[in-house]
Amino acid sequence: MQIACPGCCRPKTAHLCDECQRWQHLYPQEHFRHTALFHFNPAMSTYFQNYKTHGDYRLRRLFECNLKHYFETVTDDCLFVPIPTDAKHAERRGFDPVQGIYGEVVSLTPLLNKKTTAMAQAAKSRAGRLASPQFFEWSAATAVPASKRILLLDDVYTTGRTLFHARACLRQAGYQGRIDSFSVAR
Ligand SMILES: [Zn+2]
């Protein structure tokens, strides 16, 4: 196994990386651990371009075997909460990319809604992403879960901004259990 940051899975560092130290400073009460299966390399970039930008829905199953293999190791009482796309983007694309990737692998519990924002995170610069204000809201129809752990599921980990907004939203709704996160790529 390769050495990676325990906070975000960034390779080649055994300690919390600079970015994670910054998150720790901003969210001192959060103990976070992110797992990513693959590096975001040029092939992965092409994959997400074809899947998300060009909307080839068949590609949602490309990592199904790897994901099933990984999720067999998750045996605790854990809720799988997908990071949502905003409704406008989902409508344009015809599907929700995160639900597409994980929907046939684990049983999903959608707890978050994404507010419709003028600009997608992916279209922003790194600084723009980091500065984004909260863009999630609790999906009001659901009670706060009693489970001991939530695993947030995303497609790509870029800056951590999305996942920390998701955490903050779950905390604000009153969830007190452990929150970890997972993505296909980082
Ligand atoms: Zn890190």
mmCIF file of C-alpha atoms and ligand atoms in Angstrom:
data_model
loop_
_atom_site.group_PDB
_atom_site.id
_atom_site.type_symbol
_atom_site.label_atom_id
_atom_site.label_comp_id
_atom_site.label_asym_id
_atom_site.label_seq_id
_atom_site.Cartn_x
_atom_site.Cartn_y
_atom_site.Cartn_z
ATOM 1 C CA MET A 1 0.000 0.000 0.000
ATOM 2 C CA GLN A 2 1.227 3.528 -0.802
ATOM 3 C CA ILE A 3 1.761 6.196 1.835
ATOM 4 C CA ALA A 4 -1.032 8.777 1.728
ATOM 5 C CA CYS A 5 -2.369 11.648 3.816
ATOM 6 C CA PRO A 6 -4.827 10.196 6.374
ATOM 7 C CA GLY A 7 -7.128 13.197 5.876
ATOM 8 C CA CYS A 8 -7.558 13.241 2.101
ATOM 9 C CA CYS A 9 -5.564 10.348 0.555
ATOM 10 C CA ARG A 10 -3.056 12.662 -1.134
ATOM 11 C CA PRO A 11 -0.106 10.415 -1.971
ATOM 12 C CA LYS A 12 3.425 10.543 -0.583
ATOM 13 C CA THR A 13 2.734 12.048 2.816
ATOM 14 C CA ALA A 14 2.176 10.029 5.972
ATOM 15 C CA HIS A 15 0.945 13.051 7.970
ATOM 16 C CA LEU A 16 -1.939 15.463 7.469
ATOM 17 C CA CYS A 17 -1.030 17.451 4.336
ATOM 18 C CA ASP A 18 -1.040 21.277 4.222
ATOM 19 C CA GLU A 19 -4.568 21.379 2.821
ATOM 20 C CA CYS A 20 -5.893 19.079 5.517
ATOM 21 C CA GLN A 21 -4.154 21.086 8.222
ATOM 22 C CA ARG A 22 -6.003 24.113 6.933
ATOM 23 C CA TRP A 23 -9.321 22.225 7.090
ATOM 24 C CA GLN A 24 -8.474 21.049 10.585
ATOM 25 C CA HIS A 25 -7.917 24.668 11.559
ATOM 26 C CA LEU A 26 -11.249 25.725 10.027
ATOM 27 C CA TYR A 27 -13.162 22.729 11.450
ATOM 28 C CA PRO A 28 -11.302 21.937 14.689
ATOM 29 C CA GLN A 29 -14.018 19.638 16.050
ATOM 30 C CA GLU A 30 -14.079 17.408 12.944
ATOM 31 C CA HIS A 31 -11.991 14.239 12.726
ATOM 32 C CA PHE A 32 -12.005 13.520 9.030
ATOM 33 C CA ARG A 33 -10.767 10.677 6.931
ATOM 34 C CA HIS A 34 -11.203 10.513 3.189
ATOM 35 C CA THR A 35 -10.575 7.441 1.055
ATOM 36 C CA ALA A 36 -10.069 7.607 -2.726
ATOM 37 C CA LEU A 37 -9.609 4.509 -4.855
ATOM 38 C CA PHE A 38 -7.616 6.063 -7.715
ATOM 39 C CA HIS A 39 -5.446 9.047 -8.581
ATOM 40 C CA PHE A 40 -7.007 11.696 -10.770
ATOM 41 C CA ASN A 41 -4.630 11.245 -13.725
ATOM 42 C CA PRO A 42 -5.178 12.168 -17.408
ATOM 43 C CA ALA A 43 -7.071 8.908 -18.108
ATOM 44 C CA MET A 44 -9.368 9.625 -15.174
ATOM 45 C CA SER A 45 -9.879 13.159 -16.425
ATOM 46 C CA THR A 46 -10.953 11.781 -19.825
ATOM 47 C CA TYR A 47 -13.272 9.326 -18.103
ATOM 48 C CA PHE A 48 -15.068 12.056 -16.130
ATOM 49 C CA GLN A 49 -15.254 14.259 -19.198
ATOM 50 C CA ASN A 50 -17.012 11.506 -21.129
ATOM 51 C CA TYR A 51 -19.213 10.509 -18.212
ATOM 52 C CA LYS A 52 -20.194 13.916 -16.823
ATOM 53 C CA THR A 53 -19.581 16.512 -19.513
ATOM 54 C CA HIS A 54 -20.671 14.414 -22.498
ATOM 55 C CA GLY A 55 -23.184 12.501 -20.370
ATOM 56 C CA ASP A 56 -22.375 8.918 -21.411
ATOM 57 C CA TYR A 57 -24.493 7.187 -18.750
ATOM 58 C CA ARG A 58 -23.141 3.722 -19.624
ATOM 59 C CA LEU A 59 -19.801 4.734 -18.092
ATOM 60 C CA ARG A 60 -21.345 4.836 -14.602
ATOM 61 C CA ARG A 61 -20.565 1.136 -14.237
ATOM 62 C CA LEU A 62 -16.885 1.263 -15.189
ATOM 63 C CA PHE A 63 -15.676 1.034 -11.580
ATOM 64 C CA GLU A 64 -18.460 -1.192 -10.306
ATOM 65 C CA CYS A 65 -16.198 -4.194 -9.604
ATOM 66 C CA ASN A 66 -13.578 -2.086 -7.787
ATOM 67 C CA LEU A 67 -16.258 -0.375 -5.744
ATOM 68 C CA LYS A 68 -18.056 -3.585 -4.810
ATOM 69 C CA HIS A 69 -14.761 -5.045 -3.726
ATOM 70 C CA TYR A 70 -14.038 -1.996 -1.567
ATOM 71 C CA PHE A 71 -17.511 -1.762 -0.019
ATOM 72 C CA GLU A 72 -17.401 -5.404 1.008
ATOM 73 C CA THR A 73 -14.867 -4.214 3.587
ATOM 74 C CA VAL A 74 -17.358 -1.704 5.037
ATOM 75 C CA THR A 75 -19.304 -3.854 7.455
ATOM 76 C CA ASP A 76 -20.346 -1.429 10.208
ATOM 77 C CA ASP A 77 -23.756 0.206 10.581
ATOM 78 C CA CYS A 78 -22.964 3.004 8.172
ATOM 79 C CA LEU A 79 -25.232 5.189 6.046
ATOM 80 C CA PHE A 80 -24.098 5.909 2.494
ATOM 81 C CA VAL A 81 -24.970 9.509 1.702
ATOM 82 C CA PRO A 82 -24.392 10.701 -1.880
ATOM 83 C CA ILE A 83 -23.161 14.216 -2.651
ATOM 84 C CA PRO A 84 -25.963 15.636 -4.818
ATOM 85 C CA THR A 85 -25.825 17.572 -8.072
ATOM 86 C CA ASP A 86 -28.023 20.595 -8.329
ATOM 87 C CA ALA A 87 -31.367 19.934 -9.976
ATOM 88 C CA LYS A 88 -30.636 22.166 -12.976
ATOM 89 C CA HIS A 89 -27.454 20.270 -13.854
ATOM 90 C CA ALA A 90 -29.087 16.879 -13.285
ATOM 91 C CA GLU A 91 -31.877 17.867 -15.635
ATOM 92 C CA ARG A 92 -29.509 19.069 -18.340
ATOM 93 C CA ARG A 93 -27.376 15.940 -18.076
ATOM 94 C CA GLY A 94 -30.295 13.578 -17.588
ATOM 95 C CA PHE A 95 -28.820 11.845 -14.534
ATOM 96 C CA ASP A 96 -27.059 12.398 -11.221
ATOM 97 C CA PRO A 97 -23.409 11.297 -11.699
ATOM 98 C CA VAL A 98 -22.760 10.246 -8.088
ATOM 99 C CA GLN A 99 -25.974 8.248 -7.816
ATOM 100 C CA GLY A 100 -25.074 6.683 -11.158
ATOM 101 C CA ILE A 101 -21.699 5.461 -9.890
ATOM 102 C CA TYR A 102 -22.799 4.200 -6.466
ATOM 103 C CA GLY A 103 -26.509 3.444 -6.907
ATOM 104 C CA GLU A 104 -25.987 -0.159 -7.974
ATOM 105 C CA VAL A 105 -23.169 -0.795 -5.502
ATOM 106 C CA VAL A 106 -24.607 0.271 -2.127
ATOM 107 C CA SER A 107 -27.953 1.365 -0.770
ATOM 108 C CA LEU A 108 -27.979 5.180 -0.861
ATOM 109 C CA THR A 109 -29.597 7.494 1.699
ATOM 110 C CA PRO A 110 -29.883 10.965 0.129
ATOM 111 C CA LEU A 111 -29.924 13.492 2.980
ATOM 112 C CA LEU A 112 -28.645 16.603 1.217
ATOM 113 C CA ASN A 113 -29.931 18.881 -1.501
ATOM 114 C CA LYS A 114 -27.711 21.110 -3.546
ATOM 115 C CA LYS A 115 -28.931 24.656 -3.906
ATOM 116 C CA THR A 116 -29.106 25.800 -7.484
ATOM 117 C CA THR A 117 -26.017 27.955 -7.907
ATOM 118 C CA ALA A 118 -25.085 30.190 -10.801
ATOM 119 C CA MET A 119 -21.831 28.327 -11.393
ATOM 120 C CA ALA A 120 -20.784 24.700 -10.915
ATOM 121 C CA GLN A 121 -17.797 23.973 -8.638
ATOM 122 C CA ALA A 122 -16.080 22.291 -11.596
ATOM 123 C CA ALA A 123 -16.246 25.513 -13.611
ATOM 124 C CA LYS A 124 -14.435 27.546 -10.948
ATOM 125 C CA SER A 125 -10.761 28.209 -10.293
ATOM 126 C CA ARG A 126 -9.179 26.548 -7.264
ATOM 127 C CA ALA A 127 -9.428 29.768 -5.234
ATOM 128 C CA GLY A 128 -13.028 30.230 -6.388
ATOM 129 C CA ARG A 129 -13.911 26.720 -5.239
ATOM 130 C CA LEU A 130 -12.362 27.188 -1.827
ATOM 131 C CA ALA A 131 -14.211 30.470 -1.287
ATOM 132 C CA SER A 132 -17.655 29.085 -2.179
ATOM 133 C CA PRO A 133 -20.236 29.672 0.548
ATOM 134 C CA GLN A 134 -22.395 26.766 1.790
ATOM 135 C CA PHE A 135 -24.259 25.241 -1.164
ATOM 136 C CA PHE A 136 -26.024 22.321 0.536
ATOM 137 C CA GLU A 137 -29.207 22.191 2.501
ATOM 138 C CA TRP A 138 -30.754 19.410 4.561
ATOM 139 C CA SER A 139 -33.462 17.591 2.622
ATOM 140 C CA ALA A 140 -36.284 18.491 4.970
ATOM 141 C CA ALA A 141 -38.394 15.361 4.457
ATOM 142 C CA THR A 142 -35.854 13.175 6.301
ATOM 143 C CA ALA A 143 -35.264 12.775 10.041
ATOM 144 C CA VAL A 144 -31.710 13.053 11.354
ATOM 145 C CA PRO A 145 -30.387 9.471 11.255
ATOM 146 C CA ALA A 146 -29.461 7.567 14.399
ATOM 147 C CA SER A 147 -26.685 5.535 12.735
ATOM 148 C CA LYS A 148 -23.204 5.817 14.248
ATOM 149 C CA ARG A 149 -21.430 6.691 11.014
ATOM 150 C CA ILE A 150 -22.093 8.383 7.695
ATOM 151 C CA LEU A 151 -19.920 7.799 4.659
ATOM 152 C CA LEU A 152 -20.255 10.675 2.208
ATOM 153 C CA LEU A 153 -19.845 9.528 -1.390
ATOM 154 C CA ASP A 154 -18.480 11.790 -4.121
ATOM 155 C CA ASP A 155 -17.030 11.198 -7.576
ATOM 156 C CA VAL A 156 -13.817 13.281 -7.362
ATOM 157 C CA TYR A 157 -12.040 14.893 -4.409
ATOM 158 C CA THR A 158 -10.600 18.207 -5.558
ATOM 159 C CA THR A 159 -10.222 20.745 -2.752
ATOM 160 C CA GLY A 160 -12.331 19.217 0.017
ATOM 161 C CA ARG A 161 -14.659 22.230 -0.106
ATOM 162 C CA THR A 162 -17.676 20.178 -1.164
ATOM 163 C CA LEU A 163 -17.197 17.538 1.527
ATOM 164 C CA PHE A 164 -16.680 20.065 4.329
ATOM 165 C CA HIS A 165 -19.846 21.917 3.301
ATOM 166 C CA ALA A 166 -21.671 18.573 3.357
ATOM 167 C CA ARG A 167 -20.310 17.842 6.842
ATOM 168 C CA ALA A 168 -21.301 21.266 8.111
ATOM 169 C CA CYS A 169 -24.810 20.772 6.744
ATOM 170 C CA LEU A 170 -25.164 17.388 8.506
ATOM 171 C CA ARG A 171 -23.884 18.888 11.769
ATOM 172 C CA GLN A 172 -26.238 21.835 11.492
ATOM 173 C CA ALA A 173 -29.136 19.423 11.091
ATOM 174 C CA GLY A 174 -28.077 17.818 14.380
ATOM 175 C CA TYR A 175 -26.175 14.708 13.271
ATOM 176 C CA GLN A 176 -23.572 13.848 15.917
ATOM 177 C CA GLY A 177 -22.086 10.567 14.676
ATOM 178 C CA ARG A 178 -18.837 10.054 12.833
ATOM 179 C CA ILE A 179 -18.574 11.302 9.241
ATOM 180 C CA ASP A 180 -16.069 9.909 6.752
ATOM 181 C CA SER A 181 -15.903 10.363 3.004
ATOM 182 C CA PHE A 182 -15.071 8.425 -0.112
ATOM 183 C CA SER A 183 -14.485 9.183 -3.789
ATOM 184 C CA VAL A 184 -13.518 7.253 -6.901
ATOM 185 C CA ALA A 185 -10.611 9.622 -7.596
ATOM 186 C CA ARG A 186 -8.454 12.193 -5.858
HETATM 187 ZN ZN ZN B 1 -4.621 15.706 3.150
#
